[in-house]
Amino acid sequence: MSQNSAIGVFDSGLGGLCAVRELSRLLPNENIIYFGDTGRVPYGTKSRETIRKYTKEDARFLLSHGVKAILAACGTVSSNALECIRDITDVPVFGVVEDAAKAAYNASRTKRIGVIGTQATVNSGIFKRKIEAIDPNAVVLQKACPLFVSLVEYGFTADGDEVTRLACERYLAEFEGEIDTLIMGCTHFPIIKEHIAKALPGVTLINPAKEAAKAMAAEFNAKGLLSSSREKGEVRYFVSDDPTGFAASASIFLGESEGIFAEKVDIDKL
Amino acid sequence: MSQNSAIGVFDSGLGGLCAVRELSRLLPNENIIYFGDTGRVPYGTKSRETIRKYTKEDARFLLSHGVKAILAACGTVSSNALECIRDITDVPVFGVVEDAAKAAYNASRTKRIGVIGTQATVNSGIFKRKIEAIDPNAVVLQKACPLFVSLVEYGFTADGDEVTRLACERYLAEFEGEIDTLIMGCTHFPIIKEHIAKALPGVTLINPAKEAAKAMAAEFNAKGLLSSSREKGEVRYFVSDDPTGFAASASIFLGESEGIFAEKVDIDKL
């Protein structure tokens, strides 16, 4: 492991590719290894015990590639299992919760903050606890929006999509007038951020993948871990299910599909 | 294994409980063992290889309870992996495809039949092939409707639900005037059959779980496998993820939740 080793990023599926996109923008010279556990997706509906078992296996795969840092680009993992990774490695470990909580708190004038995510993320209450740790008087309102994941994965993402517009209205109505900042606590949600913004005009949206990328850049800078390369970094993609069709699915999150392919990992056998 | 042994039913998740409901109605004296592979759900988005591996493991679990017959109450399994079960047992094996295809063909006047299901079921083309095997001149139009699964699981099921109404219109518009019979080729879909019916007025809907229950009843009758009990049969439920909250989720499919609980199976360790 050296400053020119790759950054390891993983998610239960492909939503974590949003973080790859943010990292590539902010740290264009870094190599990245992405693992999407598509054979066992989704984690959000599974038990804490199962999520922790899977997380350790995912991290071990990335560590086998000598990564210099790990980003769990998954709200469910960040909420339930980050310490499982720190138990097995000394490389810096990042999630998509801590820095998003700080950013939301700093962005909010009224200190009334909303959190949306999968059922598991909301049940864990992790964003709420992190914000209340900064300021016990902050008010944090949570709402599970599990259908958003499906709407993104099945292509209901166009700006004018009526199904997604109605689903946003249904889920988000209770936040109206109650908050001034909203954490999109699931990697999929920023894909439909225009719909979310329209349902809650005037509310500041926080994208945890972007906040995680910023936090990694700051830490690499402080610890001399920034890549010394002047070339554009390479990204290698791995998935645990059939990689056929990966480019098409990945393009939802990466915004491009050209020259993109994934290698298969048998995660059960690692 | 005897005529008074239980019927084994499994699904990738809880949708197969629809088949338990149909079996309990038609064969009220039968004991049933249900296994829902909630730790690895959904199968519909996974590769054929993965689906076949999981199917064998699920069937072995039911066979370890000495079941007299197995119903794969899952469109994805029935389309991709039924023969994997027949490879490892001599008990009768039923799916939710063959009998539904026959029923649809018999119900159709125009012999123009629609099929809706998960992406994997539609990709497999199994309903289309089964109908064309009966009549090569039949016209079968298929459409993957993956969002329906999420709409059912996340409670968008009320008769007046606008999100589900719009999603039905979006997915089903292409069938209008093209078919007179539609196979609801995923166990979840009959839960929103009122919405599906409204989007396609005059079209006959086929519920594969109901057709499977009828086929099992006929086979048990013919082979002397009907239970000799005169008491109401018992149902035991098993799941591979945390069984907490099972009753609430199961009630979507069973129509009741009182006295219902599930036992946990570690399917990876069987």
XYZ file of C-alpha atoms in Angstrom, chain A residues 37-136:
100
model
C -22.226 -6.787 -4.608
C -24.886 -7.262 -7.289
C -25.269 -10.950 -6.423
C -26.630 -10.056 -2.979
C -28.202 -6.631 -3.550
C -30.140 -5.035 -1.837
C -28.683 -4.765 1.674
C -31.294 -2.213 2.802
C -33.978 -4.818 3.454
C -31.656 -7.285 5.231
C -30.881 -7.740 8.920
C -28.011 -5.975 10.689
C -26.236 -9.306 11.169
C -26.391 -10.138 7.455
C -25.290 -6.613 6.483
C -22.224 -6.895 8.750
C -21.225 -10.303 7.373
C -21.467 -9.063 3.783
C -19.595 -5.838 4.599
C -16.568 -7.715 5.964
C -16.445 -9.904 2.856
C -16.681 -6.880 0.549
C -13.893 -5.038 2.412
C -11.629 -8.106 2.347
C -11.986 -8.257 -1.422
C -10.874 -4.610 -1.785
C -8.004 -5.098 0.698
C -6.797 -8.060 -1.393
C -6.112 -5.448 -4.099
C -3.930 -3.386 -1.716
C -6.185 -0.317 -1.596
C -4.965 2.735 0.375
C -8.426 3.687 1.639
C -11.954 2.275 1.604
C -15.186 4.118 0.940
C -18.373 2.256 1.865
C -20.531 4.090 -0.673
C -23.725 2.646 0.755
C -25.986 4.266 3.315
C -26.991 0.907 4.744
C -23.378 -0.219 5.310
C -22.300 3.184 6.646
C -25.194 3.072 9.107
C -24.718 -0.473 10.323
C -21.273 -1.863 9.725
C -18.439 0.682 9.249
C -16.654 -0.454 12.413
C -16.548 -4.021 11.026
C -14.133 -2.765 8.371
C -11.992 -0.841 10.868
C -11.702 -4.100 12.847
C -9.866 -5.764 9.966
C -7.679 -2.968 8.521
C -5.653 0.134 9.376
C -6.275 1.996 6.080
C -8.623 4.977 6.418
C -12.286 3.975 6.139
C -14.968 6.404 4.974
C -18.721 6.127 4.828
C -21.494 8.252 3.451
C -22.953 9.344 6.793
C -20.569 11.278 9.072
C -19.504 13.971 6.591
C -23.011 14.330 5.186
C -24.358 14.907 8.711
C -21.781 17.666 9.281
C -22.469 19.273 5.908
C -26.221 19.239 6.544
C -25.815 20.797 9.972
C -23.572 23.527 8.577
C -25.949 24.221 5.662
C -29.066 24.489 7.823
C -30.133 27.888 9.145
C -33.098 26.618 11.176
C -31.320 23.448 12.406
C -34.362 21.488 11.287
C -33.017 18.771 8.989
C -34.705 15.973 7.056
C -33.234 12.560 6.257
C -34.472 10.190 3.546
C -33.071 6.714 2.942
C -33.867 3.002 2.819
C -35.850 1.455 5.681
C -32.639 0.070 7.237
C -30.889 3.453 7.173
C -33.876 5.178 8.762
C -34.307 2.397 11.342
C -30.654 2.745 12.300
C -31.238 6.454 13.074
C -27.575 7.076 12.303
C -27.906 10.487 10.597
C -30.172 11.664 13.412
C -27.662 10.556 16.076
C -24.699 12.109 14.230
C -26.496 15.467 13.905
C -27.728 15.393 17.516
C -24.140 14.671 18.609
C -23.151 17.992 17.007
C -26.129 19.859 18.491
C -28.636 18.171 20.838
